[in-house]
Amino acid sequence: MKLLNDWKLIIIACLTLGLAPFFPEPHIVGKIKWIAGGAVGMKPMDWFDVVLHGFPFILLIRLLLIKLTKK
């Protein structure tokens, strides 16, 4: 559980796994645009890809909520 609450690890995961590949645009950005456009033609592998690249950001949001609600 300590790994899921480590700021440094989560930030590194967001910057690497969350945004890779970086060019021509971050992969997760392209997937979010695709979903926002109606997700036409998305296959199960594409949805898995969204979860894989989005998971570090989910952990970051979770950690932010935990820190903000403790105050």
PDB file of N, CA and C in Angstrom:
ATOM      1  N   MET A   1       0.829  -1.193   0.000  1.00  0.00           N
ATOM      2  CA  MET A   1       0.000   0.000   0.000  1.00  0.00           C
ATOM      3  C   MET A   1       0.870   1.253   0.000  1.00  0.00           C
ATOM      4  N   LYS A   2       2.096   1.116   0.485  1.00  0.00           N
ATOM      5  CA  LYS A   2       2.995   2.258   0.543  1.00  0.00           C
ATOM      6  C   LYS A   2       3.332   2.770  -0.860  1.00  0.00           C
ATOM      7  N   LEU A   3       3.422   1.881  -1.839  1.00  0.00           N
ATOM      8  CA  LEU A   3       3.716   2.288  -3.211  1.00  0.00           C
ATOM      9  C   LEU A   3       2.594   3.134  -3.808  1.00  0.00           C
ATOM     10  N   LEU A   4       1.360   2.840  -3.456  1.00  0.00           N
ATOM     11  CA  LEU A   4       0.221   3.577  -3.993  1.00  0.00           C
ATOM     12  C   LEU A   4       0.088   4.972  -3.393  1.00  0.00           C
ATOM     13  N   ASN A   5       0.826   5.246  -2.330  1.00  0.00           N
ATOM     14  CA  ASN A   5       0.780   6.555  -1.679  1.00  0.00           C
ATOM     15  C   ASN A   5       2.091   7.318  -1.816  1.00  0.00           C
ATOM     16  N   ASP A   6       2.957   6.874  -2.697  1.00  0.00           N
ATOM     17  CA  ASP A   6       4.249   7.513  -2.903  1.00  0.00           C
ATOM     18  C   ASP A   6       4.138   8.548  -4.022  1.00  0.00           C
ATOM     19  N   TRP A   7       4.246   9.835  -3.656  1.00  0.00           N
ATOM     20  CA  TRP A   7       4.096  10.931  -4.614  1.00  0.00           C
ATOM     21  C   TRP A   7       5.078  10.815  -5.776  1.00  0.00           C
ATOM     22  N   LYS A   8       6.346  10.553  -5.441  1.00  0.00           N
ATOM     23  CA  LYS A   8       7.387  10.503  -6.473  1.00  0.00           C
ATOM     24  C   LYS A   8       7.100   9.414  -7.508  1.00  0.00           C
ATOM     25  N   LEU A   9       6.746   8.249  -7.044  1.00  0.00           N
ATOM     26  CA  LEU A   9       6.475   7.135  -7.946  1.00  0.00           C
ATOM     27  C   LEU A   9       5.269   7.419  -8.837  1.00  0.00           C
ATOM     28  N   ILE A  10       4.230   7.994  -8.271  1.00  0.00           N
ATOM     29  CA  ILE A  10       3.025   8.286  -9.044  1.00  0.00           C
ATOM     30  C   ILE A  10       3.284   9.371 -10.085  1.00  0.00           C
ATOM     31  N   ILE A  11       4.039  10.391  -9.736  1.00  0.00           N
ATOM     32  CA  ILE A  11       4.378  11.456 -10.691  1.00  0.00           C
ATOM     33  C   ILE A  11       5.209  10.890 -11.835  1.00  0.00           C
ATOM     34  N   ILE A  12       6.192  10.051 -11.517  1.00  0.00           N
ATOM     35  CA  ILE A  12       7.015   9.430 -12.558  1.00  0.00           C
ATOM     36  C   ILE A  12       6.165   8.540 -13.450  1.00  0.00           C
ATOM     37  N   ALA A  13       5.236   7.795 -12.863  1.00  0.00           N
ATOM     38  CA  ALA A  13       4.348   6.934 -13.660  1.00  0.00           C
ATOM     39  C   ALA A  13       3.458   7.767 -14.584  1.00  0.00           C
ATOM     40  N   CYS A  14       2.971   8.889 -14.104  1.00  0.00           N
ATOM     41  CA  CYS A  14       2.141   9.764 -14.947  1.00  0.00           C
ATOM     42  C   CYS A  14       2.947  10.324 -16.114  1.00  0.00           C
ATOM     43  N   LEU A  15       4.173  10.732 -15.842  1.00  0.00           N
ATOM     44  CA  LEU A  15       4.998  11.334 -16.887  1.00  0.00           C
ATOM     45  C   LEU A  15       5.534  10.308 -17.887  1.00  0.00           C
ATOM     46  N   THR A  16       5.695   9.069 -17.469  1.00  0.00           N
ATOM     47  CA  THR A  16       6.233   8.059 -18.379  1.00  0.00           C
ATOM     48  C   THR A  16       5.113   7.209 -18.980  1.00  0.00           C
ATOM     49  N   LEU A  17       4.541   6.335 -18.199  1.00  0.00           N
ATOM     50  CA  LEU A  17       3.502   5.434 -18.703  1.00  0.00           C
ATOM     51  C   LEU A  17       2.244   6.190 -19.109  1.00  0.00           C
ATOM     52  N   GLY A  18       1.888   7.191 -18.343  1.00  0.00           N
ATOM     53  CA  GLY A  18       0.665   7.927 -18.619  1.00  0.00           C
ATOM     54  C   GLY A  18       0.699   8.727 -19.904  1.00  0.00           C
ATOM     55  N   LEU A  19       1.845   9.267 -20.264  1.00  0.00           N
ATOM     56  CA  LEU A  19       1.929  10.118 -21.445  1.00  0.00           C
ATOM     57  C   LEU A  19       2.629   9.467 -22.641  1.00  0.00           C
ATOM     58  N   ALA A  20       3.280   8.330 -22.459  1.00  0.00           N
ATOM     59  CA  ALA A  20       4.026   7.701 -23.554  1.00  0.00           C
ATOM     60  C   ALA A  20       3.083   7.134 -24.606  1.00  0.00           C
ATOM     61  N   PRO A  21       3.416   7.092 -25.852  1.00  0.00           N
ATOM     62  CA  PRO A  21       4.481   7.828 -26.530  1.00  0.00           C
ATOM     63  C   PRO A  21       4.136   9.306 -26.614  1.00  0.00           C
ATOM     64  N   PHE A  22       5.143  10.139 -26.648  1.00  0.00           N
ATOM     65  CA  PHE A  22       4.972  11.582 -26.516  1.00  0.00           C
ATOM     66  C   PHE A  22       4.665  12.301 -27.819  1.00  0.00           C
ATOM     67  N   PHE A  23       5.102  11.760 -28.948  1.00  0.00           N
ATOM     68  CA  PHE A  23       4.933  12.444 -30.236  1.00  0.00           C
ATOM     69  C   PHE A  23       4.061  11.627 -31.159  1.00  0.00           C
ATOM     70  N   PRO A  24       3.170  12.166 -31.917  1.00  0.00           N
ATOM     71  CA  PRO A  24       2.898  13.574 -32.147  1.00  0.00           C
ATOM     72  C   PRO A  24       2.065  14.201 -31.034  1.00  0.00           C
ATOM     73  N   GLU A  25       1.379  13.409 -30.237  1.00  0.00           N
ATOM     74  CA  GLU A  25       0.683  13.885 -29.040  1.00  0.00           C
ATOM     75  C   GLU A  25       0.696  12.747 -28.036  1.00  0.00           C
ATOM     76  N   PRO A  26       0.575  13.053 -26.750  1.00  0.00           N
ATOM     77  CA  PRO A  26       0.533  11.972 -25.764  1.00  0.00           C
ATOM     78  C   PRO A  26      -0.592  10.983 -26.087  1.00  0.00           C
ATOM     79  N   HIS A  27      -0.305   9.721 -25.913  1.00  0.00           N
ATOM     80  CA  HIS A  27      -1.217   8.640 -26.298  1.00  0.00           C
ATOM     81  C   HIS A  27      -2.570   8.757 -25.606  1.00  0.00           C
ATOM     82  N   ILE A  28      -2.566   9.060 -24.326  1.00  0.00           N
ATOM     83  CA  ILE A  28      -3.822   9.149 -23.582  1.00  0.00           C
ATOM     84  C   ILE A  28      -4.683  10.296 -24.093  1.00  0.00           C
ATOM     85  N   VAL A  29      -4.056  11.374 -24.559  1.00  0.00           N
ATOM     86  CA  VAL A  29      -4.808  12.505 -25.108  1.00  0.00           C
ATOM     87  C   VAL A  29      -5.545  12.075 -26.371  1.00  0.00           C
ATOM     88  N   GLY A  30      -4.859  11.319 -27.233  1.00  0.00           N
ATOM     89  CA  GLY A  30      -5.497  10.820 -28.448  1.00  0.00           C
ATOM     90  C   GLY A  30      -6.662   9.888 -28.135  1.00  0.00           C
ATOM     91  N   LYS A  31      -6.501   9.036 -27.141  1.00  0.00           N
ATOM     92  CA  LYS A  31      -7.581   8.112 -26.759  1.00  0.00           C
ATOM     93  C   LYS A  31      -8.775   8.873 -26.177  1.00  0.00           C
ATOM     94  N   ILE A  32      -8.503   9.897 -25.367  1.00  0.00           N
ATOM     95  CA  ILE A  32      -9.595  10.687 -24.785  1.00  0.00           C
ATOM     96  C   ILE A  32     -10.354  11.432 -25.883  1.00  0.00           C
ATOM     97  N   LYS A  33      -9.623  11.952 -26.862  1.00  0.00           N
ATOM     98  CA  LYS A  33     -10.279  12.609 -27.998  1.00  0.00           C
ATOM     99  C   LYS A  33     -11.149  11.621 -28.756  1.00  0.00           C
ATOM    100  N   TRP A  34     -10.657  10.403 -28.912  1.00  0.00           N
ATOM    101  CA  TRP A  34     -11.402   9.361 -29.618  1.00  0.00           C
ATOM    102  C   TRP A  34     -12.684   9.030 -28.864  1.00  0.00           C
ATOM    103  N   ILE A  35     -12.594   8.904 -27.555  1.00  0.00           N
ATOM    104  CA  ILE A  35     -13.775   8.610 -26.737  1.00  0.00           C
ATOM    105  C   ILE A  35     -14.749   9.781 -26.776  1.00  0.00           C
ATOM    106  N   ALA A  36     -14.223  11.004 -26.693  1.00  0.00           N
ATOM    107  CA  ALA A  36     -15.079  12.195 -26.739  1.00  0.00           C
ATOM    108  C   ALA A  36     -15.788  12.321 -28.083  1.00  0.00           C
ATOM    109  N   GLY A  37     -15.175  11.784 -29.126  1.00  0.00           N
ATOM    110  CA  GLY A  37     -15.777  11.816 -30.455  1.00  0.00           C
ATOM    111  C   GLY A  37     -16.772  10.696 -30.687  1.00  0.00           C
ATOM    112  N   GLY A  38     -17.069   9.920 -29.671  1.00  0.00           N
ATOM    113  CA  GLY A  38     -18.065   8.872 -29.790  1.00  0.00           C
ATOM    114  C   GLY A  38     -17.502   7.464 -29.733  1.00  0.00           C
ATOM    115  N   ALA A  39     -16.198   7.321 -29.670  1.00  0.00           N
ATOM    116  CA  ALA A  39     -15.521   6.015 -29.561  1.00  0.00           C
ATOM    117  C   ALA A  39     -15.882   5.081 -30.707  1.00  0.00           C
ATOM    118  N   VAL A  40     -16.096   5.659 -31.886  1.00  0.00           N
ATOM    119  CA  VAL A  40     -16.447   4.857 -33.056  1.00  0.00           C
ATOM    120  C   VAL A  40     -15.246   4.023 -33.472  1.00  0.00           C
ATOM    121  N   GLY A  41     -15.429   2.731 -33.533  1.00  0.00           N
ATOM    122  CA  GLY A  41     -14.381   1.826 -33.973  1.00  0.00           C
ATOM    123  C   GLY A  41     -13.432   1.366 -32.889  1.00  0.00           C
ATOM    124  N   MET A  42     -13.690   1.722 -31.637  1.00  0.00           N
ATOM    125  CA  MET A  42     -12.804   1.285 -30.558  1.00  0.00           C
ATOM    126  C   MET A  42     -13.039  -0.185 -30.268  1.00  0.00           C
ATOM    127  N   LYS A  43     -11.948  -0.905 -30.145  1.00  0.00           N
ATOM    128  CA  LYS A  43     -11.984  -2.338 -29.855  1.00  0.00           C
ATOM    129  C   LYS A  43     -11.582  -2.548 -28.397  1.00  0.00           C
ATOM    130  N   PRO A  44     -11.777  -3.756 -27.873  1.00  0.00           N
ATOM    131  CA  PRO A  44     -11.399  -4.016 -26.479  1.00  0.00           C
ATOM    132  C   PRO A  44      -9.940  -3.663 -26.167  1.00  0.00           C
ATOM    133  N   MET A  45      -9.063  -3.883 -27.126  1.00  0.00           N
ATOM    134  CA  MET A  45      -7.660  -3.556 -26.898  1.00  0.00           C
ATOM    135  C   MET A  45      -7.474  -2.040 -26.709  1.00  0.00           C
ATOM    136  N   ASP A  46      -8.256  -1.241 -27.420  1.00  0.00           N
ATOM    137  CA  ASP A  46      -8.179   0.212 -27.260  1.00  0.00           C
ATOM    138  C   ASP A  46      -8.669   0.635 -25.885  1.00  0.00           C
ATOM    139  N   TRP A  47      -9.725  -0.009 -25.392  1.00  0.00           N
ATOM    140  CA  TRP A  47     -10.228   0.313 -24.059  1.00  0.00           C
ATOM    141  C   TRP A  47      -9.211  -0.081 -22.993  1.00  0.00           C
ATOM    142  N   PHE A  48      -8.564  -1.241 -23.179  1.00  0.00           N
ATOM    143  CA  PHE A  48      -7.510  -1.661 -22.257  1.00  0.00           C
ATOM    144  C   PHE A  48      -6.377  -0.638 -22.259  1.00  0.00           C
ATOM    145  N   ASP A  49      -6.056  -0.126 -23.431  1.00  0.00           N
ATOM    146  CA  ASP A  49      -5.011   0.881 -23.578  1.00  0.00           C
ATOM    147  C   ASP A  49      -5.365   2.156 -22.805  1.00  0.00           C
ATOM    148  N   VAL A  50      -6.626   2.548 -22.839  1.00  0.00           N
ATOM    149  CA  VAL A  50      -7.079   3.724 -22.078  1.00  0.00           C
ATOM    150  C   VAL A  50      -6.888   3.477 -20.584  1.00  0.00           C
ATOM    151  N   VAL A  51      -7.251   2.298 -20.128  1.00  0.00           N
ATOM    152  CA  VAL A  51      -7.101   1.966 -18.702  1.00  0.00           C
ATOM    153  C   VAL A  51      -5.626   1.934 -18.326  1.00  0.00           C
ATOM    154  N   LEU A  52      -4.793   1.323 -19.169  1.00  0.00           N
ATOM    155  CA  LEU A  52      -3.369   1.216 -18.879  1.00  0.00           C
ATOM    156  C   LEU A  52      -2.710   2.585 -18.784  1.00  0.00           C
ATOM    157  N   HIS A  53      -2.963   3.451 -19.750  1.00  0.00           N
ATOM    158  CA  HIS A  53      -2.333   4.772 -19.746  1.00  0.00           C
ATOM    159  C   HIS A  53      -3.017   5.729 -18.765  1.00  0.00           C
ATOM    160  N   GLY A  54      -4.259   5.475 -18.395  1.00  0.00           N
ATOM    161  CA  GLY A  54      -4.980   6.344 -17.477  1.00  0.00           C
ATOM    162  C   GLY A  54      -4.809   5.993 -16.017  1.00  0.00           C
ATOM    163  N   PHE A  55      -4.362   4.777 -15.722  1.00  0.00           N
ATOM    164  CA  PHE A  55      -4.247   4.328 -14.339  1.00  0.00           C
ATOM    165  C   PHE A  55      -3.334   5.211 -13.483  1.00  0.00           C
ATOM    166  N   PRO A  56      -2.167   5.642 -13.978  1.00  0.00           N
ATOM    167  CA  PRO A  56      -1.349   6.534 -13.135  1.00  0.00           C
ATOM    168  C   PRO A  56      -2.070   7.830 -12.774  1.00  0.00           C
ATOM    169  N   PHE A  57      -2.881   8.353 -13.690  1.00  0.00           N
ATOM    170  CA  PHE A  57      -3.621   9.582 -13.402  1.00  0.00           C
ATOM    171  C   PHE A  57      -4.740   9.316 -12.397  1.00  0.00           C
ATOM    172  N   ILE A  58      -5.332   8.139 -12.450  1.00  0.00           N
ATOM    173  CA  ILE A  58      -6.336   7.757 -11.454  1.00  0.00           C
ATOM    174  C   ILE A  58      -5.688   7.690 -10.073  1.00  0.00           C
ATOM    175  N   LEU A  59      -4.489   7.112 -10.002  1.00  0.00           N
ATOM    176  CA  LEU A  59      -3.768   7.065  -8.723  1.00  0.00           C
ATOM    177  C   LEU A  59      -3.434   8.463  -8.223  1.00  0.00           C
ATOM    178  N   LEU A  60      -3.047   9.357  -9.126  1.00  0.00           N
ATOM    179  CA  LEU A  60      -2.721  10.729  -8.743  1.00  0.00           C
ATOM    180  C   LEU A  60      -3.949  11.455  -8.212  1.00  0.00           C
ATOM    181  N   ILE A  61      -5.073  11.314  -8.882  1.00  0.00           N
ATOM    182  CA  ILE A  61      -6.319  11.941  -8.423  1.00  0.00           C
ATOM    183  C   ILE A  61      -6.724  11.370  -7.070  1.00  0.00           C
ATOM    184  N   ARG A  62      -6.588  10.056  -6.914  1.00  0.00           N
ATOM    185  CA  ARG A  62      -6.912   9.402  -5.648  1.00  0.00           C
ATOM    186  C   ARG A  62      -6.049   9.958  -4.513  1.00  0.00           C
ATOM    187  N   LEU A  63      -4.749  10.089  -4.777  1.00  0.00           N
ATOM    188  CA  LEU A  63      -3.840  10.596  -3.757  1.00  0.00           C
ATOM    189  C   LEU A  63      -4.146  12.054  -3.416  1.00  0.00           C
ATOM    190  N   LEU A  64      -4.481  12.858  -4.409  1.00  0.00           N
ATOM    191  CA  LEU A  64      -4.857  14.251  -4.156  1.00  0.00           C
ATOM    192  C   LEU A  64      -6.114  14.338  -3.300  1.00  0.00           C
ATOM    193  N   LEU A  65      -7.101  13.509  -3.606  1.00  0.00           N
ATOM    194  CA  LEU A  65      -8.338  13.504  -2.813  1.00  0.00           C
ATOM    195  C   LEU A  65      -8.080  13.079  -1.370  1.00  0.00           C
ATOM    196  N   ILE A  66      -7.220  12.093  -1.199  1.00  0.00           N
ATOM    197  CA  ILE A  66      -6.889  11.638   0.165  1.00  0.00           C
ATOM    198  C   ILE A  66      -6.223  12.768   0.951  1.00  0.00           C
ATOM    199  N   LYS A  67      -5.273  13.445   0.313  1.00  0.00           N
ATOM    200  CA  LYS A  67      -4.556  14.522   0.997  1.00  0.00           C
ATOM    201  C   LYS A  67      -5.475  15.705   1.302  1.00  0.00           C
ATOM    202  N   LEU A  68      -6.387  16.028   0.370  1.00  0.00           N
ATOM    203  CA  LEU A  68      -7.268  17.173   0.575  1.00  0.00           C
ATOM    204  C   LEU A  68      -8.357  16.902   1.617  1.00  0.00           C
ATOM    205  N   THR A  69      -8.831  15.658   1.706  1.00  0.00           N
ATOM    206  CA  THR A  69      -9.896  15.345   2.664  1.00  0.00           C
ATOM    207  C   THR A  69      -9.362  15.160   4.072  1.00  0.00           C
ATOM    208  N   LYS A  70      -8.057  14.940   4.234  1.00  0.00           N
ATOM    209  CA  LYS A  70      -7.501  14.805   5.577  1.00  0.00           C
ATOM    210  C   LYS A  70      -7.385  16.149   6.286  1.00  0.00           C
ATOM    211  N   LYS A  71      -7.388  17.242   5.527  1.00  0.00           N
ATOM    212  CA  LYS A  71      -7.223  18.561   6.140  1.00  0.00           C
ATOM    213  C   LYS A  71      -8.496  19.127   6.673  1.00  0.00           C
TER     214      LYS A  71
END
